[in-house]
Amino acid sequence: MDFNLTEERQMLQDSLRRYLTDRYDTNVRNEILDSETGMSDRIWAELAELGVIGALFTEEQGGFGGKGFDIAVVFEELGRAGVVEPLLDTAILGGGLLARLGDDDQRALVEEVIGGSLHLALAHGEPAARFDLSRVETTAKADGEAILLNGRKAVVVNAEAAGYLIVSARESGGAFDRDGISLFLVPADAQGVTLRGYPMMSGGRAAEVTLDNVSVSSSARLGASGKGYSALEDVIGAANVALAAETMGAMQSATELTRDYLMTRKQFGRPIGTFQALAHRFSDLLIELEQARSAVINAAGHLESSDRDRQIAAARNLISRVGRLVAEESIQMHGGIAMTQEYELAHIAKRIVMADHRFGDADYHLERFIELGAA
Amino acid sequence: MDLNYTDEEKAFRDEVRAFLDEKLPQEVRDKVRRGISLGKAGHDEWHRILNEKGWLAPNWPKEFGGAEWNAVQRHIFEEELAAAHAPRIVPFGLSMLGPVLQKFGSKEQQEYFLPRILSGEHWWCQGYSEPGAGSDLASLKTRAVREGDHYIVNGQKTWTTLGQYANWIFCLVRTDPDAKQQEGISFLLIDMDTPGIEVRPIILLDGEHEVNEVFFDDVKVPVENLVGEENKGWTYAKYLLTHERTNIAGVGFSQAGLDTVKRIARAESANGKPLIENPHFAARLAQVEIDLMAMATTNLRIVSGAAAGQAPGVESSMLKVKGTIIRQEINDLARRAVGPYAMPFASEAVEGDNDPIGPDYAGPVAAQYFNNRKLSIFGGSNEIQRGIIAKVKMGG
């Protein structure tokens, strides 16, 4: 047993934390949140240059990390700083699928992702799918040499910035079957692709995507026909580790801000943190935060193991519960100031709570955990 | 013990319902249900409709133009308003200042201000909190110095709800800096058009402009705008707070909120079945409904005590704590219920004539969840309420 980071990961953590502390403060981020694209190209380029994107890919894929703990280290730091740039979407989901399933040409795009010049988006979830990963009603039907894609995709994060959408579509089977789902690499400007973009509550942008007779060639297919589900599970597993780590990092920031506020804000002639009622509640947050950190370690450490899905369900369930507690208690102990958009905690609390709405909330992961334990 | 409403109370409820069916415009209901801001004009219009019926001021005596309903009637009225998705009655003039002027104001103040509250000519806001005086309100620093026929006011108020619409503000100001904290405070009525007043917006975490900072720089206020006696403002402020708390449990809001969650959970599906049949979600929903049923009865017990003339004391603190916990829990359930479609940013999703993104109920839920974190912070935070309960009940 060794709970220390390797030297490389420690260096990655230190340099990323230093960079974000210097360059990604509340004002910078609030400008990004207000911007039309919902992200900063400059920050993106600098993150790529720093090797942060490369750290999310293995050596065989062209990076220098890609393991559970690499993902956890990077996303904990992104979470601490409340970063809204779409590393999850472009690198973990989009890049992850290209690296796993792509042919030589498709894999060549991973290099562009690592270099920071290409964005990707996974167009998978559908309006009625909620968190059911296998529910795909978008269709892919042969039309001579070509394949026609038809359907609607919901809340596709980063769709507007993406050079390509990775679209899941059904080639066979019923609406909930795991078999029969294929993945297609579709240029964002392909005819028949319509985006309706909007900002999101926790920053960044997403779009409703309509696919209306989008014609692609069979070479646009990623991997084998009808066999996309297992790769989707892989990258969404990695995304769940990333989200858990990001949320834990944000919780760390929330408790630090709360501690500072409790010890500086005076009411009734003394710092409010000296009231035992608040001091005990703050202590509870720290206890729960350690639980969250351990849950992330469990999930990250099992990303390549056979127990992966159960560990991930456990981590996301715990972090959803603890995250809500930390976000709500941090706001409450601050009072009104935490309700204002310009205060750091407001954004951090939104990142924590809204993570619940991607790839499953506490109940979804609780059910997954029970199911996987019974299997 | 009889858990049924009397025949008169039932008839009253029918009357309220019939009125709302007839007079509350459908588009206003839809806006409220979807969490779309009404703006000043929308509030003014709703106030006008209520005022025409004589129902704008349920708690005011008839002599001042109120409905003079008892507490049970007011409770029924509030329940029906919430169930019909009526806009909330903006409380600052009607529920807060009105009763203070009726009890402590001069005859001139009553005659001048009360009719203008009802007519909508005056929109009031509340100047209580300051940057350094939140939970510890009595430490407020805004100064008012008497010079001839005027007070000269300097200082800053904050969290001023809907101050951007207001043309008058009632303020707690310090008139005697040497007295003990609570004893040097006065209650002043200030015309917002007076030179030296600046209102700056505070944008909340849901992106909405609901509260403001108000700055006072040598603002001249005529002495006849002092309510009651100088340095007795704290007494009036406390009286006002007991009125602020008449609907503190928010039972009607919670019931309407719970109905909304059920509606969403019937429409959403998880694993191919309606979400409302999902055992984990159903359990969460049942738990909060059980809490609400008990709290509604606690509220009625206290309300009927108040109707019988007993002043609610520490009970209103209990209702505030429990009521806000339940409302926030319901907001949390609504957020969970919509799944991924909670992610689009609300003001983008629900404003204007655009089609909603995703189902029409999804737009406001995340924003309402975040916005209603305020419920346990304002009007005396839940920590302050717990302190009051402990102090009273433990005899400290």
PDB file of C-alpha atoms in Angstrom, chain A residues 68-328:
ATOM      1  CA  GLY A  68      -7.380   6.444 -13.091  1.00  0.00           C
ATOM      2  CA  PHE A  69      -5.031   8.390 -10.844  1.00  0.00           C
ATOM      3  CA  ASP A  70      -3.901  10.666 -13.686  1.00  0.00           C
ATOM      4  CA  ILE A  71      -7.513  11.535 -14.369  1.00  0.00           C
ATOM      5  CA  ALA A  72      -8.205  12.041 -10.669  1.00  0.00           C
ATOM      6  CA  VAL A  73      -5.196  14.317 -10.152  1.00  0.00           C
ATOM      7  CA  VAL A  74      -6.084  16.547 -13.109  1.00  0.00           C
ATOM      8  CA  PHE A  75      -9.789  16.798 -12.353  1.00  0.00           C
ATOM      9  CA  GLU A  76      -9.353  17.422  -8.646  1.00  0.00           C
ATOM     10  CA  GLU A  77      -7.341  20.508  -9.568  1.00  0.00           C
ATOM     11  CA  LEU A  78      -9.853  21.589 -12.221  1.00  0.00           C
ATOM     12  CA  GLY A  79     -12.570  21.197  -9.588  1.00  0.00           C
ATOM     13  CA  ARG A  80     -10.707  23.204  -6.968  1.00  0.00           C
ATOM     14  CA  ALA A  81     -10.450  26.119  -9.377  1.00  0.00           C
ATOM     15  CA  GLY A  82     -13.966  25.700 -10.783  1.00  0.00           C
ATOM     16  CA  VAL A  83     -12.659  25.345 -14.346  1.00  0.00           C
ATOM     17  CA  VAL A  84     -15.441  25.296 -16.936  1.00  0.00           C
ATOM     18  CA  GLU A  85     -13.336  24.388 -19.985  1.00  0.00           C
ATOM     19  CA  PRO A  86     -14.561  21.095 -21.465  1.00  0.00           C
ATOM     20  CA  LEU A  87     -11.705  18.667 -20.749  1.00  0.00           C
ATOM     21  CA  LEU A  88     -14.225  15.992 -19.844  1.00  0.00           C
ATOM     22  CA  ASP A  89     -15.942  16.240 -23.198  1.00  0.00           C
ATOM     23  CA  THR A  90     -13.092  16.797 -25.582  1.00  0.00           C
ATOM     24  CA  ALA A  91     -10.484  14.588 -23.944  1.00  0.00           C
ATOM     25  CA  ILE A  92     -12.090  11.924 -21.709  1.00  0.00           C
ATOM     26  CA  LEU A  93     -15.209  11.227 -23.761  1.00  0.00           C
ATOM     27  CA  GLY A  94     -14.383  12.289 -27.307  1.00  0.00           C
ATOM     28  CA  GLY A  95     -10.640  11.626 -27.305  1.00  0.00           C
ATOM     29  CA  GLY A  96     -11.165   8.473 -25.268  1.00  0.00           C
ATOM     30  CA  LEU A  97     -13.499   6.984 -27.864  1.00  0.00           C
ATOM     31  CA  LEU A  98     -11.222   7.899 -30.786  1.00  0.00           C
ATOM     32  CA  ALA A  99      -8.229   6.388 -29.026  1.00  0.00           C
ATOM     33  CA  ARG A 100     -10.084   3.173 -28.162  1.00  0.00           C
ATOM     34  CA  LEU A 101     -12.021   2.531 -31.346  1.00  0.00           C
ATOM     35  CA  GLY A 102     -10.506   4.626 -34.109  1.00  0.00           C
ATOM     36  CA  ASP A 103      -8.688   3.405 -37.200  1.00  0.00           C
ATOM     37  CA  ASP A 104      -5.361   5.048 -38.066  1.00  0.00           C
ATOM     38  CA  ASP A 105      -6.967   8.153 -39.566  1.00  0.00           C
ATOM     39  CA  GLN A 106      -9.398   8.601 -36.705  1.00  0.00           C
ATOM     40  CA  ARG A 107      -6.694   8.020 -34.098  1.00  0.00           C
ATOM     41  CA  ALA A 108      -4.577  10.701 -35.731  1.00  0.00           C
ATOM     42  CA  LEU A 109      -7.126  13.197 -34.429  1.00  0.00           C
ATOM     43  CA  VAL A 110      -6.129  12.328 -30.853  1.00  0.00           C
ATOM     44  CA  GLU A 111      -2.875  14.153 -31.483  1.00  0.00           C
ATOM     45  CA  GLU A 112      -4.834  17.288 -32.366  1.00  0.00           C
ATOM     46  CA  VAL A 113      -6.876  16.894 -29.188  1.00  0.00           C
ATOM     47  CA  ILE A 114      -3.729  16.583 -27.064  1.00  0.00           C
ATOM     48  CA  GLY A 115      -2.224  19.588 -28.840  1.00  0.00           C
ATOM     49  CA  GLY A 116      -5.300  21.652 -28.068  1.00  0.00           C
ATOM     50  CA  SER A 117      -6.395  22.389 -31.637  1.00  0.00           C
ATOM     51  CA  LEU A 118      -9.462  20.126 -31.799  1.00  0.00           C
ATOM     52  CA  HIS A 119     -12.607  19.972 -29.679  1.00  0.00           C
ATOM     53  CA  LEU A 120     -14.979  17.017 -29.568  1.00  0.00           C
ATOM     54  CA  ALA A 121     -18.418  16.296 -28.141  1.00  0.00           C
ATOM     55  CA  LEU A 122     -20.203  13.051 -27.375  1.00  0.00           C
ATOM     56  CA  ALA A 123     -23.748  13.186 -28.727  1.00  0.00           C
ATOM     57  CA  HIS A 124     -25.207  10.236 -26.879  1.00  0.00           C
ATOM     58  CA  GLY A 125     -27.970  11.127 -24.378  1.00  0.00           C
ATOM     59  CA  GLU A 126     -31.461  11.569 -25.804  1.00  0.00           C
ATOM     60  CA  PRO A 127     -34.483  13.553 -24.610  1.00  0.00           C
ATOM     61  CA  ALA A 128     -36.174  10.571 -22.945  1.00  0.00           C
ATOM     62  CA  ALA A 129     -33.064   8.638 -21.947  1.00  0.00           C
ATOM     63  CA  ARG A 130     -32.382  10.267 -18.573  1.00  0.00           C
ATOM     64  CA  PHE A 131     -29.327   8.298 -17.326  1.00  0.00           C
ATOM     65  CA  ASP A 132     -30.023   5.032 -19.160  1.00  0.00           C
ATOM     66  CA  LEU A 133     -26.832   4.479 -21.144  1.00  0.00           C
ATOM     67  CA  SER A 134     -28.292   1.922 -23.517  1.00  0.00           C
ATOM     68  CA  ARG A 135     -31.396   3.858 -24.428  1.00  0.00           C
ATOM     69  CA  VAL A 136     -30.654   4.941 -27.998  1.00  0.00           C
ATOM     70  CA  GLU A 137     -33.438   5.658 -30.434  1.00  0.00           C
ATOM     71  CA  THR A 138     -31.420   7.615 -32.952  1.00  0.00           C
ATOM     72  CA  THR A 139     -31.188   5.415 -36.024  1.00  0.00           C
ATOM     73  CA  ALA A 140     -28.409   4.596 -38.492  1.00  0.00           C
ATOM     74  CA  LYS A 141     -29.717   3.062 -41.702  1.00  0.00           C
ATOM     75  CA  ALA A 142     -27.858   2.007 -44.824  1.00  0.00           C
ATOM     76  CA  ASP A 143     -28.665   4.098 -47.875  1.00  0.00           C
ATOM     77  CA  GLY A 144     -26.677   2.616 -50.758  1.00  0.00           C
ATOM     78  CA  GLU A 145     -23.016   3.153 -49.863  1.00  0.00           C
ATOM     79  CA  ALA A 146     -23.891   5.750 -47.272  1.00  0.00           C
ATOM     80  CA  ILE A 147     -25.444   5.599 -43.823  1.00  0.00           C
ATOM     81  CA  LEU A 148     -28.229   7.966 -42.792  1.00  0.00           C
ATOM     82  CA  LEU A 149     -28.451   9.181 -39.213  1.00  0.00           C
ATOM     83  CA  ASN A 150     -31.750  10.415 -37.789  1.00  0.00           C
ATOM     84  CA  GLY A 151     -32.657  11.401 -34.262  1.00  0.00           C
ATOM     85  CA  ARG A 152     -32.323  13.903 -31.435  1.00  0.00           C
ATOM     86  CA  LYS A 153     -29.577  14.249 -28.855  1.00  0.00           C
ATOM     87  CA  ALA A 154     -30.087  16.094 -25.581  1.00  0.00           C
ATOM     88  CA  VAL A 155     -27.766  18.375 -23.612  1.00  0.00           C
ATOM     89  CA  VAL A 156     -24.720  17.665 -25.763  1.00  0.00           C
ATOM     90  CA  VAL A 157     -22.002  19.431 -23.836  1.00  0.00           C
ATOM     91  CA  ASN A 158     -19.431  21.317 -25.936  1.00  0.00           C
ATOM     92  CA  ALA A 159     -21.297  20.618 -29.199  1.00  0.00           C
ATOM     93  CA  GLU A 160     -20.834  24.136 -30.572  1.00  0.00           C
ATOM     94  CA  ALA A 161     -17.049  24.148 -30.176  1.00  0.00           C
ATOM     95  CA  ALA A 162     -16.573  20.609 -31.415  1.00  0.00           C
ATOM     96  CA  GLY A 163     -14.985  19.913 -34.816  1.00  0.00           C
ATOM     97  CA  TYR A 164     -16.631  16.506 -34.709  1.00  0.00           C
ATOM     98  CA  LEU A 165     -19.563  15.032 -32.865  1.00  0.00           C
ATOM     99  CA  ILE A 166     -19.357  11.409 -31.875  1.00  0.00           C
ATOM    100  CA  VAL A 167     -22.917  10.267 -32.416  1.00  0.00           C
ATOM    101  CA  SER A 168     -24.392   7.073 -31.029  1.00  0.00           C
ATOM    102  CA  ALA A 169     -27.066   5.532 -33.214  1.00  0.00           C
ATOM    103  CA  ARG A 170     -28.864   2.256 -33.359  1.00  0.00           C
ATOM    104  CA  GLU A 171     -28.219  -0.143 -36.239  1.00  0.00           C
ATOM    105  CA  SER A 172     -30.257  -2.977 -34.729  1.00  0.00           C
ATOM    106  CA  GLY A 173     -32.220  -4.033 -31.647  1.00  0.00           C
ATOM    107  CA  GLY A 174     -34.796  -2.338 -29.437  1.00  0.00           C
ATOM    108  CA  ALA A 175     -34.623   1.035 -27.701  1.00  0.00           C
ATOM    109  CA  PHE A 176     -32.888  -0.327 -24.562  1.00  0.00           C
ATOM    110  CA  ASP A 177     -30.617  -3.027 -26.073  1.00  0.00           C
ATOM    111  CA  ARG A 178     -26.909  -2.787 -25.508  1.00  0.00           C
ATOM    112  CA  ASP A 179     -26.240  -4.584 -28.742  1.00  0.00           C
ATOM    113  CA  GLY A 180     -26.822  -2.706 -31.923  1.00  0.00           C
ATOM    114  CA  ILE A 181     -25.457   0.697 -30.857  1.00  0.00           C
ATOM    115  CA  SER A 182     -22.828   2.111 -33.191  1.00  0.00           C
ATOM    116  CA  LEU A 183     -20.731   5.226 -32.908  1.00  0.00           C
ATOM    117  CA  PHE A 184     -20.095   7.612 -35.775  1.00  0.00           C
ATOM    118  CA  LEU A 185     -17.592  10.400 -36.189  1.00  0.00           C
ATOM    119  CA  VAL A 186     -19.633  13.200 -37.730  1.00  0.00           C
ATOM    120  CA  PRO A 187     -18.122  16.533 -38.807  1.00  0.00           C
ATOM    121  CA  ALA A 188     -19.968  19.259 -36.899  1.00  0.00           C
ATOM    122  CA  ASP A 189     -20.742  21.072 -40.156  1.00  0.00           C
ATOM    123  CA  ALA A 190     -22.237  18.006 -41.863  1.00  0.00           C
ATOM    124  CA  GLN A 191     -25.465  18.643 -43.678  1.00  0.00           C
ATOM    125  CA  GLY A 192     -28.524  17.817 -41.581  1.00  0.00           C
ATOM    126  CA  VAL A 193     -26.857  18.534 -38.234  1.00  0.00           C
ATOM    127  CA  THR A 194     -28.645  21.336 -36.379  1.00  0.00           C
ATOM    128  CA  LEU A 195     -27.542  22.714 -33.033  1.00  0.00           C
ATOM    129  CA  ARG A 196     -29.564  24.766 -30.593  1.00  0.00           C
ATOM    130  CA  GLY A 197     -26.945  26.029 -28.171  1.00  0.00           C
ATOM    131  CA  TYR A 198     -27.318  27.431 -24.666  1.00  0.00           C
ATOM    132  CA  PRO A 199     -25.248  28.136 -21.562  1.00  0.00           C
ATOM    133  CA  MET A 200     -25.431  25.766 -18.623  1.00  0.00           C
ATOM    134  CA  MET A 201     -26.202  26.475 -14.966  1.00  0.00           C
ATOM    135  CA  SER A 202     -22.697  25.522 -13.861  1.00  0.00           C
ATOM    136  CA  GLY A 203     -20.874  27.194 -16.756  1.00  0.00           C
ATOM    137  CA  GLY A 204     -19.857  26.026 -20.201  1.00  0.00           C
ATOM    138  CA  ARG A 205     -22.261  25.422 -23.040  1.00  0.00           C
ATOM    139  CA  ALA A 206     -24.318  22.585 -24.467  1.00  0.00           C
ATOM    140  CA  ALA A 207     -26.753  22.119 -27.329  1.00  0.00           C
ATOM    141  CA  GLU A 208     -29.775  20.162 -28.421  1.00  0.00           C
ATOM    142  CA  VAL A 209     -28.657  18.333 -31.539  1.00  0.00           C
ATOM    143  CA  THR A 210     -31.014  17.306 -34.316  1.00  0.00           C
ATOM    144  CA  LEU A 211     -29.842  14.808 -36.922  1.00  0.00           C
ATOM    145  CA  ASP A 212     -31.971  14.956 -40.002  1.00  0.00           C
ATOM    146  CA  ASN A 213     -30.859  12.481 -42.688  1.00  0.00           C
ATOM    147  CA  VAL A 214     -27.212  13.114 -41.930  1.00  0.00           C
ATOM    148  CA  SER A 215     -25.316  11.120 -44.515  1.00  0.00           C
ATOM    149  CA  VAL A 216     -21.985   9.585 -43.536  1.00  0.00           C
ATOM    150  CA  SER A 217     -19.843   6.909 -45.143  1.00  0.00           C
ATOM    151  CA  SER A 218     -19.201   3.614 -43.377  1.00  0.00           C
ATOM    152  CA  SER A 219     -15.645   4.791 -42.687  1.00  0.00           C
ATOM    153  CA  ALA A 220     -17.160   7.296 -40.259  1.00  0.00           C
ATOM    154  CA  ARG A 221     -18.103   4.406 -38.003  1.00  0.00           C
ATOM    155  CA  LEU A 222     -15.923   4.044 -34.905  1.00  0.00           C
ATOM    156  CA  GLY A 223     -15.229   0.354 -34.289  1.00  0.00           C
ATOM    157  CA  ALA A 224     -17.509  -2.465 -35.308  1.00  0.00           C
ATOM    158  CA  SER A 225     -21.139  -2.105 -36.313  1.00  0.00           C
ATOM    159  CA  GLY A 226     -23.510  -2.383 -33.359  1.00  0.00           C
ATOM    160  CA  LYS A 227     -20.656  -2.856 -30.874  1.00  0.00           C
ATOM    161  CA  GLY A 228     -20.207   0.644 -29.482  1.00  0.00           C
ATOM    162  CA  TYR A 229     -21.725   0.089 -26.060  1.00  0.00           C
ATOM    163  CA  SER A 230     -18.738  -1.362 -24.275  1.00  0.00           C
ATOM    164  CA  ALA A 231     -16.464   1.516 -25.352  1.00  0.00           C
ATOM    165  CA  LEU A 232     -19.146   3.951 -24.216  1.00  0.00           C
ATOM    166  CA  GLU A 233     -19.143   2.249 -20.819  1.00  0.00           C
ATOM    167  CA  ASP A 234     -15.345   2.567 -20.697  1.00  0.00           C
ATOM    168  CA  VAL A 235     -15.201   6.289 -21.408  1.00  0.00           C
ATOM    169  CA  ILE A 236     -18.211   7.081 -19.255  1.00  0.00           C
ATOM    170  CA  GLY A 237     -16.529   5.101 -16.470  1.00  0.00           C
ATOM    171  CA  ALA A 238     -13.495   7.349 -16.871  1.00  0.00           C
ATOM    172  CA  ALA A 239     -15.791  10.386 -17.019  1.00  0.00           C
ATOM    173  CA  ASN A 240     -17.391   9.319 -13.743  1.00  0.00           C
ATOM    174  CA  VAL A 241     -13.973   9.136 -12.088  1.00  0.00           C
ATOM    175  CA  ALA A 242     -13.228  12.584 -13.507  1.00  0.00           C
ATOM    176  CA  LEU A 243     -16.533  14.016 -12.282  1.00  0.00           C
ATOM    177  CA  ALA A 244     -16.099  12.488  -8.834  1.00  0.00           C
ATOM    178  CA  ALA A 245     -12.591  13.928  -8.543  1.00  0.00           C
ATOM    179  CA  GLU A 246     -13.685  17.308  -9.880  1.00  0.00           C
ATOM    180  CA  THR A 247     -16.540  17.482  -7.396  1.00  0.00           C
ATOM    181  CA  MET A 248     -14.242  16.477  -4.557  1.00  0.00           C
ATOM    182  CA  GLY A 249     -11.802  19.224  -5.560  1.00  0.00           C
ATOM    183  CA  ALA A 250     -14.639  21.735  -5.607  1.00  0.00           C
ATOM    184  CA  MET A 251     -15.727  20.541  -2.156  1.00  0.00           C
ATOM    185  CA  GLN A 252     -12.202  21.164  -0.938  1.00  0.00           C
ATOM    186  CA  SER A 253     -12.468  24.770  -2.160  1.00  0.00           C
ATOM    187  CA  ALA A 254     -15.916  25.188  -0.651  1.00  0.00           C
ATOM    188  CA  THR A 255     -14.683  24.140   2.787  1.00  0.00           C
ATOM    189  CA  GLU A 256     -11.596  26.366   2.536  1.00  0.00           C
ATOM    190  CA  LEU A 257     -13.715  29.382   1.616  1.00  0.00           C
ATOM    191  CA  THR A 258     -16.102  28.543   4.444  1.00  0.00           C
ATOM    192  CA  ARG A 259     -13.307  28.230   6.982  1.00  0.00           C
ATOM    193  CA  ASP A 260     -11.846  31.595   5.941  1.00  0.00           C
ATOM    194  CA  TYR A 261     -15.253  33.233   6.145  1.00  0.00           C
ATOM    195  CA  LEU A 262     -16.110  31.717   9.527  1.00  0.00           C
ATOM    196  CA  MET A 263     -12.875  33.029  10.964  1.00  0.00           C
ATOM    197  CA  THR A 264     -13.091  36.565   9.503  1.00  0.00           C
ATOM    198  CA  ARG A 265     -16.808  37.403   9.523  1.00  0.00           C
ATOM    199  CA  LYS A 266     -17.763  38.963  12.829  1.00  0.00           C
ATOM    200  CA  GLN A 267     -21.268  39.170  14.271  1.00  0.00           C
ATOM    201  CA  PHE A 268     -22.146  39.756  17.917  1.00  0.00           C
ATOM    202  CA  GLY A 269     -18.574  40.971  18.386  1.00  0.00           C
ATOM    203  CA  ARG A 270     -16.722  37.783  17.484  1.00  0.00           C
ATOM    204  CA  PRO A 271     -15.835  35.608  14.493  1.00  0.00           C
ATOM    205  CA  ILE A 272     -18.890  33.497  13.746  1.00  0.00           C
ATOM    206  CA  GLY A 273     -16.705  30.378  13.553  1.00  0.00           C
ATOM    207  CA  THR A 274     -16.227  30.660  17.317  1.00  0.00           C
ATOM    208  CA  PHE A 275     -19.899  29.776  17.819  1.00  0.00           C
ATOM    209  CA  GLN A 276     -19.880  26.082  18.591  1.00  0.00           C
ATOM    210  CA  ALA A 277     -23.032  25.434  16.564  1.00  0.00           C
ATOM    211  CA  LEU A 278     -21.144  26.473  13.427  1.00  0.00           C
ATOM    212  CA  ALA A 279     -17.784  25.006  14.424  1.00  0.00           C
ATOM    213  CA  HIS A 280     -19.298  21.531  14.792  1.00  0.00           C
ATOM    214  CA  ARG A 281     -21.089  21.754  11.481  1.00  0.00           C
ATOM    215  CA  PHE A 282     -17.869  22.824   9.817  1.00  0.00           C
ATOM    216  CA  SER A 283     -16.100  19.834  11.389  1.00  0.00           C
ATOM    217  CA  ASP A 284     -18.732  17.530   9.916  1.00  0.00           C
ATOM    218  CA  LEU A 285     -17.916  18.890   6.467  1.00  0.00           C
ATOM    219  CA  LEU A 286     -14.246  18.031   6.942  1.00  0.00           C
ATOM    220  CA  ILE A 287     -15.116  14.509   8.082  1.00  0.00           C
ATOM    221  CA  GLU A 288     -17.302  13.992   5.029  1.00  0.00           C
ATOM    222  CA  LEU A 289     -14.678  15.502   2.737  1.00  0.00           C
ATOM    223  CA  GLU A 290     -12.216  12.797   3.809  1.00  0.00           C
ATOM    224  CA  GLN A 291     -14.856  10.212   2.920  1.00  0.00           C
ATOM    225  CA  ALA A 292     -15.157  11.824  -0.498  1.00  0.00           C
ATOM    226  CA  ARG A 293     -11.401  11.790  -1.032  1.00  0.00           C
ATOM    227  CA  SER A 294     -11.262   8.089  -0.206  1.00  0.00           C
ATOM    228  CA  ALA A 295     -14.186   7.348  -2.499  1.00  0.00           C
ATOM    229  CA  VAL A 296     -12.343   9.037  -5.360  1.00  0.00           C
ATOM    230  CA  ILE A 297      -9.204   7.019  -4.581  1.00  0.00           C
ATOM    231  CA  ASN A 298     -11.257   3.813  -4.585  1.00  0.00           C
ATOM    232  CA  ALA A 299     -12.834   4.615  -7.932  1.00  0.00           C
ATOM    233  CA  ALA A 300      -9.646   5.868  -9.591  1.00  0.00           C
ATOM    234  CA  GLY A 301      -7.674   2.870  -8.342  1.00  0.00           C
ATOM    235  CA  HIS A 302     -10.198   0.452  -9.810  1.00  0.00           C
ATOM    236  CA  LEU A 303     -10.712   2.116 -13.195  1.00  0.00           C
ATOM    237  CA  GLU A 304      -8.760  -0.667 -14.903  1.00  0.00           C
ATOM    238  CA  SER A 305     -10.104  -3.482 -12.682  1.00  0.00           C
ATOM    239  CA  SER A 306     -13.020  -5.892 -12.890  1.00  0.00           C
ATOM    240  CA  ASP A 307     -14.637  -4.169  -9.898  1.00  0.00           C
ATOM    241  CA  ARG A 308     -14.686  -0.865 -11.791  1.00  0.00           C
ATOM    242  CA  ASP A 309     -18.399  -0.271 -12.141  1.00  0.00           C
ATOM    243  CA  ARG A 310     -19.282  -1.056  -8.528  1.00  0.00           C
ATOM    244  CA  GLN A 311     -16.498   1.187  -7.236  1.00  0.00           C
ATOM    245  CA  ILE A 312     -17.594   3.996  -9.529  1.00  0.00           C
ATOM    246  CA  ALA A 313     -21.227   3.663  -8.472  1.00  0.00           C
ATOM    247  CA  ALA A 314     -20.113   3.797  -4.838  1.00  0.00           C
ATOM    248  CA  ALA A 315     -17.978   6.883  -5.365  1.00  0.00           C
ATOM    249  CA  ARG A 316     -20.575   8.817  -7.274  1.00  0.00           C
ATOM    250  CA  ASN A 317     -23.318   7.957  -4.811  1.00  0.00           C
ATOM    251  CA  LEU A 318     -21.225   9.042  -1.861  1.00  0.00           C
ATOM    252  CA  ILE A 319     -19.986  12.180  -3.535  1.00  0.00           C
ATOM    253  CA  SER A 320     -23.464  13.170  -4.609  1.00  0.00           C
ATOM    254  CA  ARG A 321     -24.681  12.912  -1.013  1.00  0.00           C
ATOM    255  CA  VAL A 322     -21.668  14.582   0.536  1.00  0.00           C
ATOM    256  CA  GLY A 323     -21.502  17.156  -2.231  1.00  0.00           C
ATOM    257  CA  ARG A 324     -24.999  18.356  -1.539  1.00  0.00           C
ATOM    258  CA  LEU A 325     -24.221  18.617   2.159  1.00  0.00           C
ATOM    259  CA  VAL A 326     -21.007  20.564   1.542  1.00  0.00           C
ATOM    260  CA  ALA A 327     -22.567  22.903  -1.018  1.00  0.00           C
ATOM    261  CA  GLU A 328     -25.649  23.664   1.058  1.00  0.00           C
TER     262      GLU A 328
END
